[in-house]
Tab-separated table of C-alpha atoms in Angstrom:
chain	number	residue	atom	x	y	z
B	1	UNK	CA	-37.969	31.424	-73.606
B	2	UNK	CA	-34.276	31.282	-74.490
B	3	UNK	CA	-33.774	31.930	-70.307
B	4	UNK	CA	-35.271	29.076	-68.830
B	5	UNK	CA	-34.424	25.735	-69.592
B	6	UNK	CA	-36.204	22.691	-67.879
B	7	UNK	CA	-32.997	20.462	-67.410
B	8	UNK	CA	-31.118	23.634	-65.404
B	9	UNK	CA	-33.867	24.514	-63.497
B	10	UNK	CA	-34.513	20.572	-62.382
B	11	UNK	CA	-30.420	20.571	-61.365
B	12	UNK	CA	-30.715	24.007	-59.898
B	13	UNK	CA	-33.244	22.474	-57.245
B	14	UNK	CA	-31.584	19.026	-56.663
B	15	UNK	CA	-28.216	21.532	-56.106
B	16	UNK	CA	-30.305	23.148	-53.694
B	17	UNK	CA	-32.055	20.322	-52.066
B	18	UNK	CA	-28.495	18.435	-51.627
B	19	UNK	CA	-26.787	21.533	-50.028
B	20	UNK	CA	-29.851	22.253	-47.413
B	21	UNK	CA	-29.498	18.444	-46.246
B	22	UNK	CA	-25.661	18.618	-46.077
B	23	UNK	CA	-26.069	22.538	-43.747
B	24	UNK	CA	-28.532	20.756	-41.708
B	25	UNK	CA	-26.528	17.863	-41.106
B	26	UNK	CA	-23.329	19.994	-40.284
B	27	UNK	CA	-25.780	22.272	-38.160
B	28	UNK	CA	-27.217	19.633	-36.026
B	29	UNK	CA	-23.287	17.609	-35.753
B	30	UNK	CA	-22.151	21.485	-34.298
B	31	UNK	CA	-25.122	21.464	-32.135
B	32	UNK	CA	-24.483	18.423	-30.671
B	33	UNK	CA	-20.777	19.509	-29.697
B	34	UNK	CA	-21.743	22.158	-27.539
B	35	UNK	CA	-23.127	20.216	-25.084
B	36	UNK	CA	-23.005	16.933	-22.749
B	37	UNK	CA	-26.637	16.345	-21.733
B	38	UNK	CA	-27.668	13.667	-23.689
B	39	UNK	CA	-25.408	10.020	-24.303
B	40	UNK	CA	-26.357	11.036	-28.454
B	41	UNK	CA	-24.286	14.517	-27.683
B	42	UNK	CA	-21.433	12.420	-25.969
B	43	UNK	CA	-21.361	10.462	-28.643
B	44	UNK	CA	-21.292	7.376	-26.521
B	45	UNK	CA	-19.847	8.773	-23.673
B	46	UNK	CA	-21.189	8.087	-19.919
B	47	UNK	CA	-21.409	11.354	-17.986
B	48	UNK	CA	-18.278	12.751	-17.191
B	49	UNK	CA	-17.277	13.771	-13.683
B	50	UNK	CA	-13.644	15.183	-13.843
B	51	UNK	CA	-12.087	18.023	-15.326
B	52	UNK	CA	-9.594	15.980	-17.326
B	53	UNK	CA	-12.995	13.894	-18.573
B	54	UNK	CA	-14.214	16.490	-20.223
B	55	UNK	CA	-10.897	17.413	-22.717
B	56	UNK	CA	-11.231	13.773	-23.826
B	57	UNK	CA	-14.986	13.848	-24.158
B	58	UNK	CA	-14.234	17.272	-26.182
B	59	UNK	CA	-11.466	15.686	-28.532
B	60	UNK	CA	-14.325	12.817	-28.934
B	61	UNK	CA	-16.997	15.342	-29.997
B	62	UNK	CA	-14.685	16.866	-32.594
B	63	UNK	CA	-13.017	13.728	-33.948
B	64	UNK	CA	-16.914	12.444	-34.891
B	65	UNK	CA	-18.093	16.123	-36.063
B	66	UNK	CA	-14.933	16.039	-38.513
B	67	UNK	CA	-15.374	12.119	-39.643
B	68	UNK	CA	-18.889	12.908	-40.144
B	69	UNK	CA	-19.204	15.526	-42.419
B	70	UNK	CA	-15.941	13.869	-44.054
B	71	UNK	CA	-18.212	11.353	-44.533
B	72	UNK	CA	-21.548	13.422	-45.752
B	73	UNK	CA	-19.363	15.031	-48.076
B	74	UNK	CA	-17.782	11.704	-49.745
B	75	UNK	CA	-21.519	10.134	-50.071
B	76	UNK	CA	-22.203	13.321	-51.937
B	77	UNK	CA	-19.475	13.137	-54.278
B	78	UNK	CA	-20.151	9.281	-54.752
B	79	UNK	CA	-24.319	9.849	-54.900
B	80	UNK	CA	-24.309	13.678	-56.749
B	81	UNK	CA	-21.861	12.938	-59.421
B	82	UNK	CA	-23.260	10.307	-60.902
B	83	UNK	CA	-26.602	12.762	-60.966
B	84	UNK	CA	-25.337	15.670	-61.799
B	85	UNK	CA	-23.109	14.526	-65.061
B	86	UNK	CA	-25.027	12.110	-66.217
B	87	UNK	CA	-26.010	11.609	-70.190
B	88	UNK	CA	-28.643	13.986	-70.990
B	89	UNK	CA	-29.780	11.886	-73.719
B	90	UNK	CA	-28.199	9.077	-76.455
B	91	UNK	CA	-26.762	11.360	-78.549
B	92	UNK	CA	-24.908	13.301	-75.895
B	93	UNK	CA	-21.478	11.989	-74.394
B	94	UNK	CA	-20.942	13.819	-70.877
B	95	UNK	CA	-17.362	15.405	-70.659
B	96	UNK	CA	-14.556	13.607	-69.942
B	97	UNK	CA	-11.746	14.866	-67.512
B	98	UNK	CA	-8.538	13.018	-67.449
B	99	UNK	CA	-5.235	14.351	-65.396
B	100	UNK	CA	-6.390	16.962	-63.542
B	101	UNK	CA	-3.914	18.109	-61.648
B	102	UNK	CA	-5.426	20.346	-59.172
B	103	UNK	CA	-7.933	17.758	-57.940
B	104	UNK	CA	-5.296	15.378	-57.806
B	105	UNK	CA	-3.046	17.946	-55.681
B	106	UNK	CA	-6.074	17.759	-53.112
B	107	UNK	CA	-7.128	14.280	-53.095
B	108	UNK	CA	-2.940	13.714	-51.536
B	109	UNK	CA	-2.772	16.975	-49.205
B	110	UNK	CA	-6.321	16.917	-47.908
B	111	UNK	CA	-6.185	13.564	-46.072
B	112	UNK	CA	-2.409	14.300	-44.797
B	113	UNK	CA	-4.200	17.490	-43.538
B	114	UNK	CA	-6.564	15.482	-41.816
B	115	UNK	CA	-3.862	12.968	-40.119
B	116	UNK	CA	-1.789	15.953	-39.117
B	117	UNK	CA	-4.576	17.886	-37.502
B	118	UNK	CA	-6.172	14.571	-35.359
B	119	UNK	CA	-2.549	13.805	-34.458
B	120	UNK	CA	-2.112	17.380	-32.900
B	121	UNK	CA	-5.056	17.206	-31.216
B	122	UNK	CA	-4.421	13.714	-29.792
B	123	UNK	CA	-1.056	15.138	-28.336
B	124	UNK	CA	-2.865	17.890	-27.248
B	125	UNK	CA	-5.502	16.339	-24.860
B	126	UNK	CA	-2.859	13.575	-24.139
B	127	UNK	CA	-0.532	15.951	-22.867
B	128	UNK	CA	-2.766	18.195	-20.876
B	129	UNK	CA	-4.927	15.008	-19.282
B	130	UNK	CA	-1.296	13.455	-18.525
B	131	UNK	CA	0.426	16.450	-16.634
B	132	UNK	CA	0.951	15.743	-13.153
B	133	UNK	CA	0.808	18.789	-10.601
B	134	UNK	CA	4.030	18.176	-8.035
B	135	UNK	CA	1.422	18.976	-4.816
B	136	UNK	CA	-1.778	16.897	-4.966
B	137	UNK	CA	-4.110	17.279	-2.517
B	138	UNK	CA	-4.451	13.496	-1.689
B	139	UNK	CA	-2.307	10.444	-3.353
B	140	UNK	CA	-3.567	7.250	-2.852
B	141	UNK	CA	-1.640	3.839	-3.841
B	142	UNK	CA	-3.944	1.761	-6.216
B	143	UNK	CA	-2.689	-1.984	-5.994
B	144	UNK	CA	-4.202	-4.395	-8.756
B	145	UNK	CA	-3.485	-7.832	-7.440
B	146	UNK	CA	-5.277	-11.040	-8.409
B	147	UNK	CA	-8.127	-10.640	-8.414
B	148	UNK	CA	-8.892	-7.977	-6.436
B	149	UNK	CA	-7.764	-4.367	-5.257
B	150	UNK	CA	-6.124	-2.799	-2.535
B	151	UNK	CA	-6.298	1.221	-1.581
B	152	UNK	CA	-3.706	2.757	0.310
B	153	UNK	CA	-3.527	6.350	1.647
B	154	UNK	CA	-0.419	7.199	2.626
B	155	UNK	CA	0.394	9.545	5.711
B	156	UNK	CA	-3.232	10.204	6.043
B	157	UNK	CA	-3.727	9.014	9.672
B	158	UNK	CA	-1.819	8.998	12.480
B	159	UNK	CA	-1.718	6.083	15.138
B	160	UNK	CA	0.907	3.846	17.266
B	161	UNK	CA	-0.197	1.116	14.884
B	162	UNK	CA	1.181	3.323	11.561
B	163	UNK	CA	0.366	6.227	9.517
B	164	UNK	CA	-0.885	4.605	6.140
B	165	UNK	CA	-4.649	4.101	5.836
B	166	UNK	CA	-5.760	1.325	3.453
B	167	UNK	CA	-8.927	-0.614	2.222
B	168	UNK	CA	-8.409	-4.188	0.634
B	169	UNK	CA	-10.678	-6.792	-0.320
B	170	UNK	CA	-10.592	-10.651	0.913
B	171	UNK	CA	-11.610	-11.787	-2.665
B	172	UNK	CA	-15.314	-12.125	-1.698
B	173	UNK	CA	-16.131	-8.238	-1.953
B	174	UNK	CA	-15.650	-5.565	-4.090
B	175	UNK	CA	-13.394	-2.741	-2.370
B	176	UNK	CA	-14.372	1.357	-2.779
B	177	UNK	CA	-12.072	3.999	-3.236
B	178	UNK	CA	-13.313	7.261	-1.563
B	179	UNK	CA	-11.861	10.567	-2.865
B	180	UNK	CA	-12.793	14.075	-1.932
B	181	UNK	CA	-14.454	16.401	-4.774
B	182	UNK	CA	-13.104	19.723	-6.118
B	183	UNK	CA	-9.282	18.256	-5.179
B	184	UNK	CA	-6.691	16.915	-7.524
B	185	UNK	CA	-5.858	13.225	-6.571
B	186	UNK	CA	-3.350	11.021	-7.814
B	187	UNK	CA	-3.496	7.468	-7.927
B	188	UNK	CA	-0.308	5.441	-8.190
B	189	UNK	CA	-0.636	2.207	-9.805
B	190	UNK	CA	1.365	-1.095	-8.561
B	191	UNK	CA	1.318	-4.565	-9.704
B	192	UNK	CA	2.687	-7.350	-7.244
B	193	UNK	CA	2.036	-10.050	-10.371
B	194	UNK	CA	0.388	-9.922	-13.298
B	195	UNK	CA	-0.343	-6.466	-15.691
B	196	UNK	CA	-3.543	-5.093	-14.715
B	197	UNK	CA	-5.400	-1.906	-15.888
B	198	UNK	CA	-7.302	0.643	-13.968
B	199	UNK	CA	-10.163	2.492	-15.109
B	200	UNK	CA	-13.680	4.443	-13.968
B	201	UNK	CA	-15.811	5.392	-17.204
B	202	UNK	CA	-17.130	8.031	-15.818
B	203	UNK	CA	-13.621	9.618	-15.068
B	204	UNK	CA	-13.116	8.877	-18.980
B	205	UNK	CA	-9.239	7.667	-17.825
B	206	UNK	CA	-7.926	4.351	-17.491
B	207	UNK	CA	-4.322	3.195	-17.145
B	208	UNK	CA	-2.140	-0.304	-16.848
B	209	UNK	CA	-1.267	-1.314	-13.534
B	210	UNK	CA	2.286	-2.549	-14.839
B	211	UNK	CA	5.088	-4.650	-12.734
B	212	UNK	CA	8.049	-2.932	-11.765
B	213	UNK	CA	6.610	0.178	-13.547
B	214	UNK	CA	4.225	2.241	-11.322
B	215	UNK	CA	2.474	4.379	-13.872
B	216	UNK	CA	-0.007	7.430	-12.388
B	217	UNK	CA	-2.130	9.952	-13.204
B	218	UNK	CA	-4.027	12.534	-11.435
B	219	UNK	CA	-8.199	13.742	-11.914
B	220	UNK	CA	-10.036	16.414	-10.043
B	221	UNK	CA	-13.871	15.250	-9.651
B	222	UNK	CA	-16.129	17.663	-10.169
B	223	UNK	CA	-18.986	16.077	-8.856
B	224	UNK	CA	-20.349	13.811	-5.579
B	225	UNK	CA	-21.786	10.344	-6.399
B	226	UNK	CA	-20.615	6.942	-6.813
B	227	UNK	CA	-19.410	5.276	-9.507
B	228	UNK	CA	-18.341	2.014	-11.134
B	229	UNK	CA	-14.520	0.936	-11.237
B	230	UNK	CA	-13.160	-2.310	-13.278
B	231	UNK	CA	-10.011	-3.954	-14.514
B	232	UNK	CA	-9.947	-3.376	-18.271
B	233	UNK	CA	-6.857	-6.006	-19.215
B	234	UNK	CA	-7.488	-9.561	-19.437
B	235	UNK	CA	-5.653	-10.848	-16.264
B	236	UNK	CA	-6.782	-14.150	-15.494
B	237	UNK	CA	-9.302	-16.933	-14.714
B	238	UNK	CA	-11.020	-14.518	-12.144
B	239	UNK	CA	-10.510	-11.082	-14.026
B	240	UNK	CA	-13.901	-10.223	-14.028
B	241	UNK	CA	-13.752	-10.151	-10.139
B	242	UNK	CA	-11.817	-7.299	-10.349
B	243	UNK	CA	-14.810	-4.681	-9.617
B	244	UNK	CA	-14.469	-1.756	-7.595
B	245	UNK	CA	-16.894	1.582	-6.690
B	246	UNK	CA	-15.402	5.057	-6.534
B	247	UNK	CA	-17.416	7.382	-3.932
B	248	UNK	CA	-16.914	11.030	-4.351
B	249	UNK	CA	-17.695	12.898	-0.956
B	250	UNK	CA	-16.877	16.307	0.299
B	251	UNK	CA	-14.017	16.965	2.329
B	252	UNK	CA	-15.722	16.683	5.601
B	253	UNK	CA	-16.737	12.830	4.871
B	254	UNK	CA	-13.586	12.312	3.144
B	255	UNK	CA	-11.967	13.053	6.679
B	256	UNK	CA	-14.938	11.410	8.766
B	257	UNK	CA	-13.739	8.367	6.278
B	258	UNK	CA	-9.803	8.386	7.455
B	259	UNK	CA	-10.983	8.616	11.096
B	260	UNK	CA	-13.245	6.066	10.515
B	261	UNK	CA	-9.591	4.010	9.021
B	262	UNK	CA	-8.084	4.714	11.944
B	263	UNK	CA	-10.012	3.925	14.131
B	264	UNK	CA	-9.598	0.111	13.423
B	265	UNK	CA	-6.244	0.097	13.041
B	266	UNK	CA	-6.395	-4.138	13.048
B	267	UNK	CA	-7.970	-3.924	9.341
B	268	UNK	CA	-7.268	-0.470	8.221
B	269	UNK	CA	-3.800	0.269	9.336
B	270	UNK	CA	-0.388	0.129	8.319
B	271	UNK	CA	3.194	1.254	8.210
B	272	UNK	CA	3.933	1.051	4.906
B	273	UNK	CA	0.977	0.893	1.844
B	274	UNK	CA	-0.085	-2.606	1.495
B	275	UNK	CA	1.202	-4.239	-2.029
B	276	UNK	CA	-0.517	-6.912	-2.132
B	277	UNK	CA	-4.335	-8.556	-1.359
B	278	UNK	CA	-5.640	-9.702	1.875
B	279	UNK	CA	-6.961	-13.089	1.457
B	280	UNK	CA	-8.345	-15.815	4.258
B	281	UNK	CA	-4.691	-17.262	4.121
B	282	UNK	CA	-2.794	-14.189	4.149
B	283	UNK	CA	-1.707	-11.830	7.166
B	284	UNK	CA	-0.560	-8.399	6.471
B	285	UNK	CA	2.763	-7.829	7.911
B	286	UNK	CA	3.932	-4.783	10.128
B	287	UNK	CA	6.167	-3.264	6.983
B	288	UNK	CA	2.997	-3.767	4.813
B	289	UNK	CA	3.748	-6.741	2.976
B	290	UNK	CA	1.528	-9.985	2.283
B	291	UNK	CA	2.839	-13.018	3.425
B	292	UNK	CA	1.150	-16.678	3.934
């Protein structure tokens, strides 16, 4: 009988117990990384529809796997120890540990381990969702004005009246941007006033739309649909005007769209891209300015 004692063989299954939850948990968190079908597996996400999308969505994924099962593992410690070295009886006193250095070594590397490897990672993505290729297939010129937006695409039509295509709101509907699918696109951002910011959740990008800085960034959509567009900086009393749709088509609509442009060259043409809104006071002039 000297083998079996009942106080071992109770820990030996609450061991157990504990270390099945904790694989399942850290099963089912790696299970949910591998895939985007469900909002619970994008841990939040909306669908993605662009390559560069997906590297965020992917550094999302991994950031929650990691904080997670930090997490599971920091409950156990807080729940197990108490359990685990508890007094046995009255007459017992449960060993003490004082100083040790080796736990104390990993309680100040681990988390600076931790920092350094999210802060790589963060670079990472950043870097790769932020590199521009010198030859996109189509640039257009996003201008965030208030409270509205303006869509110019330069030298994509060609007519006596000018050679920049554009689509701009009068304030009292919300503009759409129409790309083509499968194509990298960059979007220039301009500001004629205030700082704006330009963003479609299901591209998982957004960027400020700064004066006198014209940030961009390019995406390549890998799917056809349409999708919802807003200003994401607090730019004034009529900020949350500032909707917009994004329509993914192939390239055959995207061109039936630019001859469509052109073919009203009154409201759809210019020389130059348009900086600024079209309101019911305002006349575009022939260089592409606004003026009242």
């Amino acid at each position: 009988m000297g083998w079996w004692h009942p106080e071992r063989t109770r820990k030996r299954r609450l061991n157990s117990r504990v270390t099945r939850l904790a694989g399942f948990v850290v099963l089912a968190l790696a299970l949910a990384g591998c895939s985007t079908d469900t909002k619970f597996e994008r841990m939040g996400f909306k669908e993605i529809k662009t390559e560069q999308g997906m590297d965020i969505l992917h550094l999302w994924q991994g950031a929650w796997i990691a904080l997670l099962v930090t997490g599971a593992v920091t409950w156990a410690l807080i729940i197990g120890v108490p359990i685990w070295f508890r007094r046995r009886s009255d007459d017992e006193i449960p060993v003490q540990t004082r100083y040790n250095l080796p736990i104390e070594i990993f309680y100040t590397i681990f988390p600076i381990v931790m920092v350094v490897a999210f802060f790589s990672q963060t670079v990472r993505v950043q870097d790769e969702v932020m590199k521009l290729d010198p030859n996109p297939d189509v640039v257009v010129q996003v201008v965030g004005q208030k409270w509205t937006w303006t869509f110019n695409y330069p030298d994509s039509v060609d007519t006596p009246e000018g050679t920049n295509a554009y689509v701009a709101s009068q304030g009292d509907t919300f503009p759409q941007l129409v790309i083509p699918v499968d194509q990298i696109v960059e979007f220039d951002l301009h500001s004629p006033d205030v700082i704006h910011s330009f963003g479609v959740p299901a591209f998982a990008m957004r960027m400020d739309v700064v004066p006198g800085n014209n940030n961009k960034f390019q995406i390549r959509a890998t799917e056809t649909g349409t999708f919802d567009g807003k200003c994401y900086e607090l730019c004034g009393a009529y900020h949350s005007r500032m909707l917009f749709t994004v329509k993914v088509v192939t390239q055959a609509e995207y061109d039936a769209f630019l001859a469509e442009l052109a073919a009203d060259p009154d409201n759809h043409v210019s020389k130059k891209p348009v900086q600024g809104g079209v309101y019911s006071d305002e006349l575009i002039t022939e260089d592409g300015g606004v003026h009242q």
